[in-house]
Short mmCIF file of C-alpha atoms in Angstrom, two decimals:
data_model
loop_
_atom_site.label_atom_id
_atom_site.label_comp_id
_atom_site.label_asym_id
_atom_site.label_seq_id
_atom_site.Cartn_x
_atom_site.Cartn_y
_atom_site.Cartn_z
CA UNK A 1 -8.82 8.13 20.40
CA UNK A 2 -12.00 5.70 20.19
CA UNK A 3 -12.13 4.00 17.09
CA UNK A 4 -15.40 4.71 14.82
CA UNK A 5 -16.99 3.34 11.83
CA UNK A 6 -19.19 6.20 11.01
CA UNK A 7 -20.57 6.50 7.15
CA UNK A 8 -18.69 3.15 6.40
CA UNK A 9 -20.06 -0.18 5.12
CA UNK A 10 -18.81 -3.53 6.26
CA UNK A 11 -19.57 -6.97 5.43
CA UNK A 12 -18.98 -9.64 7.72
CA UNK A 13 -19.12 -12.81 6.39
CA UNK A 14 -20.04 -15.75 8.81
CA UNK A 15 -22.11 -13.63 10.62
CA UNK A 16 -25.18 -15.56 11.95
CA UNK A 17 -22.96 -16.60 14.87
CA UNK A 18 -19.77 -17.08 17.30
CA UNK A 19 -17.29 -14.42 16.01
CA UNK A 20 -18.58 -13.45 13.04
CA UNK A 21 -22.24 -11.96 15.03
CA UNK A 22 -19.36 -10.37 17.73
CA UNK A 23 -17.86 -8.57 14.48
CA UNK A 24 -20.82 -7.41 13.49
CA UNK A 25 -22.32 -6.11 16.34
CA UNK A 26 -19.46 -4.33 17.37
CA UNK A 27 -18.57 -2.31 13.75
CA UNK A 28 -22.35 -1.44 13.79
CA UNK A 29 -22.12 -0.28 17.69
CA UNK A 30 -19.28 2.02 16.37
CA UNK A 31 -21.11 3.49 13.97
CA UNK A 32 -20.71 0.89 10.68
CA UNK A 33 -23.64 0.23 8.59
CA UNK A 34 -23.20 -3.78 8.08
CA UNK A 35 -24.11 -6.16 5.72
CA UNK A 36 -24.91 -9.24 7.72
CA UNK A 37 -23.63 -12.32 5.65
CA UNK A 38 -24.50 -16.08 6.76
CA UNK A 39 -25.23 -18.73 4.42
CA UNK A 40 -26.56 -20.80 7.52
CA UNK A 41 -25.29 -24.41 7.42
CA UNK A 42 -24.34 -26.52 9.27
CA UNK A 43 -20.63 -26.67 10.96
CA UNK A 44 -19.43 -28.84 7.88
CA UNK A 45 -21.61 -26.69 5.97
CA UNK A 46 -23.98 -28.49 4.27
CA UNK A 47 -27.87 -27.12 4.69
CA UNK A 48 -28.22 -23.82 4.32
CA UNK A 49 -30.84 -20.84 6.14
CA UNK A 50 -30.80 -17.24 6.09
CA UNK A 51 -32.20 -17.26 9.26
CA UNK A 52 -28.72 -16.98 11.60
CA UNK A 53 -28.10 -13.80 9.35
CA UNK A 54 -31.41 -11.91 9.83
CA UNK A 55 -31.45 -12.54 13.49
CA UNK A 56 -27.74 -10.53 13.94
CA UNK A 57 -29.20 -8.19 11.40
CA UNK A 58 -32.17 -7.58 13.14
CA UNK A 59 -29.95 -7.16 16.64
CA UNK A 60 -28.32 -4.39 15.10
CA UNK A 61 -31.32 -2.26 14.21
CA UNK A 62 -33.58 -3.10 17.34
CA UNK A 63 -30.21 -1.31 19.17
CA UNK A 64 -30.54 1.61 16.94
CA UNK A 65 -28.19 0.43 14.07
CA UNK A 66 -28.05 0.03 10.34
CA UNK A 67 -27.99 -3.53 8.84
CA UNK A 68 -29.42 -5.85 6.11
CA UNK A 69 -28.70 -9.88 6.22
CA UNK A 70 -27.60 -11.31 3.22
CA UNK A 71 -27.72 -15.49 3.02
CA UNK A 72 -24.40 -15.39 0.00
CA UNK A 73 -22.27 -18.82 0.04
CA UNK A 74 -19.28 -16.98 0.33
CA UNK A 75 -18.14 -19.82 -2.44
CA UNK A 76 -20.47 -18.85 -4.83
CA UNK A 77 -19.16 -15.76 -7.15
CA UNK A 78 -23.28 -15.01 -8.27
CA UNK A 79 -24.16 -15.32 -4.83
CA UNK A 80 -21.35 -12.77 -3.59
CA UNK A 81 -21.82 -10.34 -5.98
CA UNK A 82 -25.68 -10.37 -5.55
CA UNK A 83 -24.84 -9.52 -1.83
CA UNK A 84 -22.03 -6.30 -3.09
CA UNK A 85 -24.72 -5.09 -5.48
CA UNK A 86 -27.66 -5.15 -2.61
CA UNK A 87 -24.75 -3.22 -0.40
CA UNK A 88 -24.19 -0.99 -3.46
CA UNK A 89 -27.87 -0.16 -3.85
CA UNK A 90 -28.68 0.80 -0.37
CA UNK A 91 -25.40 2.62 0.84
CA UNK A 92 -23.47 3.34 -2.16
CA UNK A 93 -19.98 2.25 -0.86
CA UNK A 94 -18.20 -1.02 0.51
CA UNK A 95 -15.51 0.15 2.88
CA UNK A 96 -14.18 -2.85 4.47
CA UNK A 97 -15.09 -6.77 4.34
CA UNK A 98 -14.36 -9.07 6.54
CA UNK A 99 -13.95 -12.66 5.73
CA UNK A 100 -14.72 -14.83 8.73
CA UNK A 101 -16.92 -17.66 7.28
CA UNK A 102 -15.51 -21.34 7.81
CA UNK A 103 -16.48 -24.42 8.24
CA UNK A 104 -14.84 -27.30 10.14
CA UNK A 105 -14.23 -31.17 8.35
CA UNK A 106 -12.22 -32.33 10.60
CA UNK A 107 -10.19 -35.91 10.43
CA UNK A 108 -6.68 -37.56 10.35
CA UNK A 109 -4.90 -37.32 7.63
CA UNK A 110 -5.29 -41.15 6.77
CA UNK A 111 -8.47 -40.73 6.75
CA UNK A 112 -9.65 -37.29 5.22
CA UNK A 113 -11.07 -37.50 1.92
CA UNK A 114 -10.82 -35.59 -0.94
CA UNK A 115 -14.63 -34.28 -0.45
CA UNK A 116 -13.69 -32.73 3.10
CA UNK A 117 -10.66 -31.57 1.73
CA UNK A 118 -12.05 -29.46 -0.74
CA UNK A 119 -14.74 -28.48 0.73
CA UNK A 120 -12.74 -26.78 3.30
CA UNK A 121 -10.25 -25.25 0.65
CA UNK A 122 -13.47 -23.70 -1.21
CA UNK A 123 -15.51 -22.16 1.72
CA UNK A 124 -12.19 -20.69 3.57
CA UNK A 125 -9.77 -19.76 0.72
CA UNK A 126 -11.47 -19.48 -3.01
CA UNK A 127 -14.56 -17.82 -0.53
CA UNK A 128 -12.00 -14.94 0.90
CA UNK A 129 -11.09 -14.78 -2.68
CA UNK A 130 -14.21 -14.25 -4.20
CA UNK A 131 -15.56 -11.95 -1.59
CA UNK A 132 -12.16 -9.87 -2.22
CA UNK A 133 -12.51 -9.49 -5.54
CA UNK A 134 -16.18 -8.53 -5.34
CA UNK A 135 -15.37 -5.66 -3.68
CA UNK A 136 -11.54 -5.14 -5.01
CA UNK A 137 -12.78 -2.60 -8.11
CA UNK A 138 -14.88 -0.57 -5.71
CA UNK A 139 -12.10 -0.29 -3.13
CA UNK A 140 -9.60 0.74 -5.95
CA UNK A 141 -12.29 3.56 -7.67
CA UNK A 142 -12.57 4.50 -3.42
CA UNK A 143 -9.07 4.59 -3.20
CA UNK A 144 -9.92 2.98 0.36
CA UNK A 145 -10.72 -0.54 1.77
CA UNK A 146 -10.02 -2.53 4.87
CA UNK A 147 -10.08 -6.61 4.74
CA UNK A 148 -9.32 -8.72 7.13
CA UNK A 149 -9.07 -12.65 6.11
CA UNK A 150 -9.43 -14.89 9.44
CA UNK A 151 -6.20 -17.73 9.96
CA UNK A 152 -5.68 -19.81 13.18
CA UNK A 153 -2.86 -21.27 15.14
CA UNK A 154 -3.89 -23.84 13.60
CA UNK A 155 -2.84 -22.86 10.08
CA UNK A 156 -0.07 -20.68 11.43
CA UNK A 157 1.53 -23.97 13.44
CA UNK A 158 -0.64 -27.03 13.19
CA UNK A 159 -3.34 -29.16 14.79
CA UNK A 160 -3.86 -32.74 14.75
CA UNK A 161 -7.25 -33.85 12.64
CA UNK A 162 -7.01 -30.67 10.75
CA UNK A 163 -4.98 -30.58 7.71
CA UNK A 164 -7.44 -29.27 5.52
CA UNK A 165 -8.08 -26.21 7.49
CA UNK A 166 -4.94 -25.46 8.64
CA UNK A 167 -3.60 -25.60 4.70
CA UNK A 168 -6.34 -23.42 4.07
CA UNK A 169 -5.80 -21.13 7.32
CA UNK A 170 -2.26 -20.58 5.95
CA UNK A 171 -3.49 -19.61 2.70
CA UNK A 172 -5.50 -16.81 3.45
CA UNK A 173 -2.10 -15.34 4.62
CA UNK A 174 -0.37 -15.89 1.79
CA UNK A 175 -3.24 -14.33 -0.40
CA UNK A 176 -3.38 -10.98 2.33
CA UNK A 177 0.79 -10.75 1.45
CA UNK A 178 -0.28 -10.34 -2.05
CA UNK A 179 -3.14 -7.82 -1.83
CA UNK A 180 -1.68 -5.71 0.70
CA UNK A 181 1.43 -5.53 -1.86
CA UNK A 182 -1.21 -4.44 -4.67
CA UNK A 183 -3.61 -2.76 -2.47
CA UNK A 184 -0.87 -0.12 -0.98
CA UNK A 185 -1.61 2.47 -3.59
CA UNK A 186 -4.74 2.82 -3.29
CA UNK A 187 -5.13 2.72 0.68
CA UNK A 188 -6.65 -1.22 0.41
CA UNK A 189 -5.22 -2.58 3.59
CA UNK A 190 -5.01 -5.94 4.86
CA UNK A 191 -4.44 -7.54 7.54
CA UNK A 192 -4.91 -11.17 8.72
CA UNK A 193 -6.57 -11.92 12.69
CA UNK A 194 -6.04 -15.44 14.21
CA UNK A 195 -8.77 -15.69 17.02
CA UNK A 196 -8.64 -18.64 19.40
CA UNK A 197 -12.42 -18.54 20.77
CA UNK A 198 -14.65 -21.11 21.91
CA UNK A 199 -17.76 -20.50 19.19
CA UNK A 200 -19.83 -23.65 17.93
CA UNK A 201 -16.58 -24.74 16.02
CA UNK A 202 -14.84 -25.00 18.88
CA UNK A 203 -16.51 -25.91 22.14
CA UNK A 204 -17.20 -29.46 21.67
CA UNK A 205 -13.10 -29.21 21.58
CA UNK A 206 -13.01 -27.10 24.94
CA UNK A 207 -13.48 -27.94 28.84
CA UNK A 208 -15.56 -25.45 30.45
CA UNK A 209 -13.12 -23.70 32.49
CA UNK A 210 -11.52 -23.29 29.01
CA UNK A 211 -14.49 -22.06 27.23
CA UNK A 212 -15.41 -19.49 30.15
CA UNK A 213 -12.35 -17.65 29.23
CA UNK A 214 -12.56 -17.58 25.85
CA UNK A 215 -15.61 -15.47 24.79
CA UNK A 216 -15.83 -14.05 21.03
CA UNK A 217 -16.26 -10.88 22.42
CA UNK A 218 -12.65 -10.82 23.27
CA UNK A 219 -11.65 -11.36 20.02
CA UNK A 220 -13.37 -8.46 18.28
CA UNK A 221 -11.06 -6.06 19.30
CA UNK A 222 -8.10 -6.84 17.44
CA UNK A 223 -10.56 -7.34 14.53
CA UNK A 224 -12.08 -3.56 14.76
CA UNK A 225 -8.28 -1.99 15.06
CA UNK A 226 -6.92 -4.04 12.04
CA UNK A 227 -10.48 -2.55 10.14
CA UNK A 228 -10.20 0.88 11.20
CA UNK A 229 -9.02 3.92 9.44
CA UNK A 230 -5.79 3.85 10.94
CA UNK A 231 -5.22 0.05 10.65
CA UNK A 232 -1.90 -1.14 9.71
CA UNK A 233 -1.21 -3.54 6.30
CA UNK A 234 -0.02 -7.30 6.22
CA UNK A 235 -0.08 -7.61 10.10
CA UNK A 236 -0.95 -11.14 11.12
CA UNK A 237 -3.02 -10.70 14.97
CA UNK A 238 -3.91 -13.45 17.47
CA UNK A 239 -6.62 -12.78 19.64
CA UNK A 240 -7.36 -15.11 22.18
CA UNK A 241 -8.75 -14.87 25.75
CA UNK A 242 -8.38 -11.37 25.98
CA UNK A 243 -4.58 -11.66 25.17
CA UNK A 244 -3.36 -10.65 21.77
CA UNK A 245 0.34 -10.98 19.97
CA UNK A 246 1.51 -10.67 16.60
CA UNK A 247 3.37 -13.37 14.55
CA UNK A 248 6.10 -12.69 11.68
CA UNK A 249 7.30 -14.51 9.23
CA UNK A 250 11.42 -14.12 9.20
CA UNK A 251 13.92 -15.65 7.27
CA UNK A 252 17.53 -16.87 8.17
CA UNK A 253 20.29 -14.57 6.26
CA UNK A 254 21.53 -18.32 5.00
CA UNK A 255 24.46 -19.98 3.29
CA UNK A 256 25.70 -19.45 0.02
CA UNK A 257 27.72 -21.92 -1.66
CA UNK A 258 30.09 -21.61 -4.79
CA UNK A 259 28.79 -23.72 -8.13
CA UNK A 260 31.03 -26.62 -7.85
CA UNK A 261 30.48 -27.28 -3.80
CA UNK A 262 26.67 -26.84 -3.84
CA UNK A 263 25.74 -30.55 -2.74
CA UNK A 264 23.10 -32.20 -0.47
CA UNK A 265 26.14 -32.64 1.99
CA UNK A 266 26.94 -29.22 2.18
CA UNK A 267 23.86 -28.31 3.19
CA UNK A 268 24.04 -30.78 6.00
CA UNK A 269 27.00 -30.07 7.16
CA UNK A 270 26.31 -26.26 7.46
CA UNK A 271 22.32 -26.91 7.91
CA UNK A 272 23.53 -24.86 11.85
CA UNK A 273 24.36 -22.02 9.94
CA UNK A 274 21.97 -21.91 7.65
CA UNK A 275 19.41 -22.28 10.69
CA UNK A 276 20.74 -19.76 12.49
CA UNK A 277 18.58 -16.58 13.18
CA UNK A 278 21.07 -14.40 13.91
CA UNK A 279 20.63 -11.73 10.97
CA UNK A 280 17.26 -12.70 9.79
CA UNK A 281 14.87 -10.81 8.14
CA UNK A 282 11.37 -9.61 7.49
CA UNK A 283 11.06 -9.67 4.10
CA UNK A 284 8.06 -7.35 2.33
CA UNK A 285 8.37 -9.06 -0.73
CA UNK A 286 9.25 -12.55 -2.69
CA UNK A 287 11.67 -10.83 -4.62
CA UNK A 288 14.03 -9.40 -1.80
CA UNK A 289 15.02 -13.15 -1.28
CA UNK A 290 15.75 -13.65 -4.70
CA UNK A 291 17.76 -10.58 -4.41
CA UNK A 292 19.64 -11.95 -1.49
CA UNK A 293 20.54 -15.14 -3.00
CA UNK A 294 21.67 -13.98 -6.14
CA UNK A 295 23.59 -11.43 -4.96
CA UNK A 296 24.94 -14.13 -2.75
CA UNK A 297 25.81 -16.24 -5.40
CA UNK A 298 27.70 -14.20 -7.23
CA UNK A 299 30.15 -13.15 -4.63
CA UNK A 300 31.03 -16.64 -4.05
CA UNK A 301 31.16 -17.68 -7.76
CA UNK A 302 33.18 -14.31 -8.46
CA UNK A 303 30.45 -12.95 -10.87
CA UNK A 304 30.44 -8.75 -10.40
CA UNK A 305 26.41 -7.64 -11.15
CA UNK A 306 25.96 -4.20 -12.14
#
């Protein structure tokens, strides 16, 4: 079955270049009528042109698609909703964002400061947010939406000189957990993609052998299947170099211990057990943990529930 986009509108966020011009190209080559969004700074972000966004826009309709660029800070809550309304007024519908836009502050921990911190934290998390919930109500009245919020290996297992975006890459995955949870009922999925691709963040990182392989193009693939009518919900993808795997997040059954004999040295002296992944589980929500400990508890403190 090849995947279409037909009648639906997309935003892309991040557009102007790298991955987020790949996304966009690609939903409007299947048939997606795109809002091109790039607030056209710099890789730290600071300037600002529409320019990278009207260039991908114009792409798309000299090949015979439908687009309009849109320079939003994704950070900027007027700014976004200025961009949903435009969407709004010329198509009538906002089927499926996509929150790609990021920017890159990159330092050791010693030495980051507070202003690269944050500025990371706004563009990459409170700007998925606020793009979300732009389009959340009209998704909802819809009773359909597709987002997909952009993490990294980095967020998902670390990278030296990049504690702000990693803590922010990790985010974005806690916030999809959430609205996929409140989303299910009215057909809002979401679903998280962690590309690896060498794109103007990247390639001053990257030898050239390295960067041949990995082209944004093979990236958008796992972006346009976990967008797509029959995407899943709350699936984390990586997509790099062609390759693609999914990660979990799974939790050890544990160790309960009785009132009187819960101590730091209990815990150390069965930390084996309570490491062991034997049993572990893939929990859909935070309160199935609670469940499990509590329920724990009280068989080993005697206590009968229910």
């Amino acid at each position: 079955m090849t995947i279409r986009f037909d009648r639906r509108v997309a935003i892309v966020t991040g557009a102007g270049n790298g991955l987020g011009r790949h996304h966009a190209l690609q939903l409007a080559a299947r048939g997606a009528k795109v809002v091109v969004n790039d607030f056209g700074g710099a890789q730290d972000g600071s300037g600002g042109s529409s320019e990278p966004a009207e260039r991908v826009a114009a792409e798309i309709v000299a090949a015979g698609g439908e687009a309009i660029a849109h320079g939003a800070n994704v950070a900027n809550a007027e700014q976004v909703a200025d961009m949903v309304g435009k969407a709004m007024d010329k198509w009538g519908s906002v089927d499926i964002l996509v929150n790609n836009a990021g920017i890159l502050r990159d330092s050791g921990f010693g030495k980051m400061t507070m202003e690269d911190w944050n500025a990371v934290m706004t563009v990459h998390v409170s700007g998925s947010a606020i793009c979300a919930m732009a389009v959340w109500p009209l998704m909802k009245a819809a009773k359909y939406g597709r987002i997909v919020m952009t993490s990294s290996s980095s967020g998902i297992y670390g990278n030296f000189g990049q504690s702000n975006y990693a803590a922010a890459k990790m985010a974005v995955i806690g916030l999809m957990n959430v609205l996929h949870i409140e989303g299910a009922k009215n057909n809002i999925r979401v679903n998280t993609l962690g590309p690896g691709a060498a794109t103007r963040m990247t390639e001053e990182l990257l030898p050239p052998a390295v960067i041949g392989l990995m082209k944004p193009e093979l990236v958008t693939p796992g972006m346009l299947y976990l967008a797509c009518e029959d995407a899943p919900s709350r699936v984390i993808l990586n997509a790099t170099a062609g390759g693609f795997s999914r990660t979990y997040i799974h939790e050890t059954e544990g160790v309960a211990f009785a009132a009187d004999a819960c101590t730091p040295e209990n815990v150390a002296a069965h930390f084996a057990e309570i490491s062991d992944t034997v049993g572990q589980h893939l929990y859909e929500g935070g309160g199935e943990q609670v469940i499990k400990f509590v329920s724990k508890a009280a068989a080993v403190n005697g206590i009968k529930l229910g």
